[in-house]
């Protein structure tokens, strides 16, 4: 049986499947011990469940690699920790139900760790993970999170959360398929960053039996239950072509020598070093949220500067485009955003947080300037969620005051694409964030599976907005236009964007080789022709098909 | 009650891996040992075999901690754990 979804990262593999367990429901507040239960017996039951969790984690630690080993050993100790179990025991003696007692006890411990701050605050997550495992053990259900396994498998889930990335072991998880989510969902982003073949929004896959063999094609977007010879052959072919797509020579160009620098999207120094090693010609999107997330207070200017400097150091003499803090919507920050907004995607987010909490942006710009001073990177700075020309002018003013030479704006709000010729008179460059641009142009939430069809960067309306941005940038004095959304990582779309006149493409570093290979196979006039086909197509699907049929190497390479 | 004072030698303090190694060693003993930062009241001392207690204790490199235990084997247990506190467990 074939399940059609949306392919979000290429690759063709066959393996047995494991389902992601259901998230664990919180034991209801006020849960009490059933009448007639002896608290001492209940506590003994909790201790034996905790011991079982301890033993399982300890056993996994013996098989884990160096990094994971220490974390698993520490987590195993937490499972039978006296501080946790004594606190739970007290609640049980006072009449609280066993599951609720361990739940609340862990909340208390996590709060104490958070209060200590720093490294300890990060460990609070481990305490909550242990708690979920103990409650699952008490209920006799599988532990939440990615299933552990000694043999490789394909993971089936409804959708994955960002936190699942940390525990996703790519030596055993070969591919991802989800019934929910869209092309811009967390699952898609995780799959691209880990280089895993993935299909999202494949309705019906939850019915596939655990342990059965399936075929996943992350380019065509299909999941096939009980694969046949054709699928086996395709998977074998992919295994060979994957090797040729493993390296990028460090020069993005069309067949006729039109240069399109291929840059990387990074979030921290580790990403930046990995991207440089994969041949990235610079950074087209440096997400600065990482040093702000999970913080209750704003990091100091010096702290920020040190973090930025570490990223700049990976690209001496190269361009690094820094995006200022993009808090709000799916990235809330306690000191900056209002969690009670009814519609956060249309709320105070990105650049707009400067209106409600002035000062944070100025301090960030001065930290960037400080890091730029003792770095050899060519640092550009852009603001997210700009909607009007006065906003662009204000941002450029702040950059100038901080001593930053190259200010720019993200194009995510359609209003800026429509008025690019005017807005870009205020700044030096534009960078299209196609994920948000698509979400706003199509009025479709990125995370919703049922809207995946609308949330497609191949939508002719979205490509038209790209075209208008390029035209506006030319009119405003040949200003540079880049794309830093996930669409740049789709080799066919990368050709279209190049044809539309985009100057640079920035993507997850793992996609550089595939995009570079395909781009090199077309000339600029061919790319322009393909771009016209896509913009003028009646639908996203027809545009994609028309372009793909003219790029036969995509099918050959399994892209 | 027998007690020992020891200065934390681990570079990262009694956190992370050092805390795990220390808690595990304390848990393997037959005696219950408590740990507190030097200068805090005795009744605020925490279970030395609890990794979570050690982590909330927040003992950094160079801090002095007080270990206490009672009953048969207390002295040997304290000597053993004090030696562990004074070892750089990050380097082990």
PDB file of C-alpha atoms in Angstrom, chain A residues 54 58 70 73-74 77-78 81-84 86 109 112-113 116 119-120 123 127, chain B residues 14-17 19-21 23-24 32 46-47 49-53 55-56 58:
ATOM      1  CA  UNK A  54      17.195   3.188  36.513  1.00  0.00           C
ATOM      2  CA  UNK A  58      21.958   2.207  33.040  1.00  0.00           C
ATOM      3  CA  UNK A  70      27.686  10.371  30.705  1.00  0.00           C
ATOM      4  CA  UNK A  73      24.470   7.550  33.529  1.00  0.00           C
ATOM      5  CA  UNK A  74      23.519  10.774  35.295  1.00  0.00           C
ATOM      6  CA  UNK A  77      20.998   8.024  38.895  1.00  0.00           C
ATOM      7  CA  UNK A  78      18.172  10.576  38.948  1.00  0.00           C
ATOM      8  CA  UNK A  81      17.416   9.579  43.584  1.00  0.00           C
ATOM      9  CA  UNK A  82      16.465   9.894  47.260  1.00  0.00           C
ATOM     10  CA  UNK A  83      15.621  13.598  46.953  1.00  0.00           C
ATOM     11  CA  UNK A  84      13.024  12.858  44.295  1.00  0.00           C
ATOM     12  CA  UNK A  86      11.501  11.056  49.380  1.00  0.00           C
ATOM     13  CA  UNK A 109      13.175  19.439  41.950  1.00  0.00           C
ATOM     14  CA  UNK A 112      15.137  24.135  42.326  1.00  0.00           C
ATOM     15  CA  UNK A 113      17.561  23.262  39.537  1.00  0.00           C
ATOM     16  CA  UNK A 116      20.472  27.447  40.475  1.00  0.00           C
ATOM     17  CA  UNK A 119      24.158  24.045  33.580  1.00  0.00           C
ATOM     18  CA  UNK A 120      21.850  22.914  36.406  1.00  0.00           C
ATOM     19  CA  UNK A 123      19.421  19.414  33.699  1.00  0.00           C
ATOM     20  CA  UNK A 127      14.474  15.302  35.684  1.00  0.00           C
TER      21      UNK A 127
ATOM     22  CA  UNK B  14      30.459  19.054  42.185  1.00  0.00           C
ATOM     23  CA  UNK B  15      28.289  19.176  39.064  1.00  0.00           C
ATOM     24  CA  UNK B  16      27.621  17.007  36.061  1.00  0.00           C
ATOM     25  CA  UNK B  17      29.992  14.055  35.824  1.00  0.00           C
ATOM     26  CA  UNK B  19      28.330  14.733  40.896  1.00  0.00           C
ATOM     27  CA  UNK B  20      27.334  11.466  39.224  1.00  0.00           C
ATOM     28  CA  UNK B  21      30.577   9.724  40.226  1.00  0.00           C
ATOM     29  CA  UNK B  23      26.674  10.139  44.234  1.00  0.00           C
ATOM     30  CA  UNK B  24      27.289   6.672  42.898  1.00  0.00           C
ATOM     31  CA  UNK B  32      24.311   7.150  55.164  1.00  0.00           C
ATOM     32  CA  UNK B  46      21.664  16.683  52.204  1.00  0.00           C
ATOM     33  CA  UNK B  47      21.938  13.035  51.242  1.00  0.00           C
ATOM     34  CA  UNK B  49      24.089   9.728  47.423  1.00  0.00           C
ATOM     35  CA  UNK B  50      21.472  11.987  45.769  1.00  0.00           C
ATOM     36  CA  UNK B  51      22.729  13.437  42.500  1.00  0.00           C
ATOM     37  CA  UNK B  52      19.870  15.943  42.509  1.00  0.00           C
ATOM     38  CA  UNK B  53      20.815  17.144  46.007  1.00  0.00           C
ATOM     39  CA  UNK B  55      23.345  19.518  41.899  1.00  0.00           C
ATOM     40  CA  UNK B  56      21.141  21.883  43.929  1.00  0.00           C
ATOM     41  CA  UNK B  58      25.908  24.109  43.887  1.00  0.00           C
TER      42      UNK B  58
END
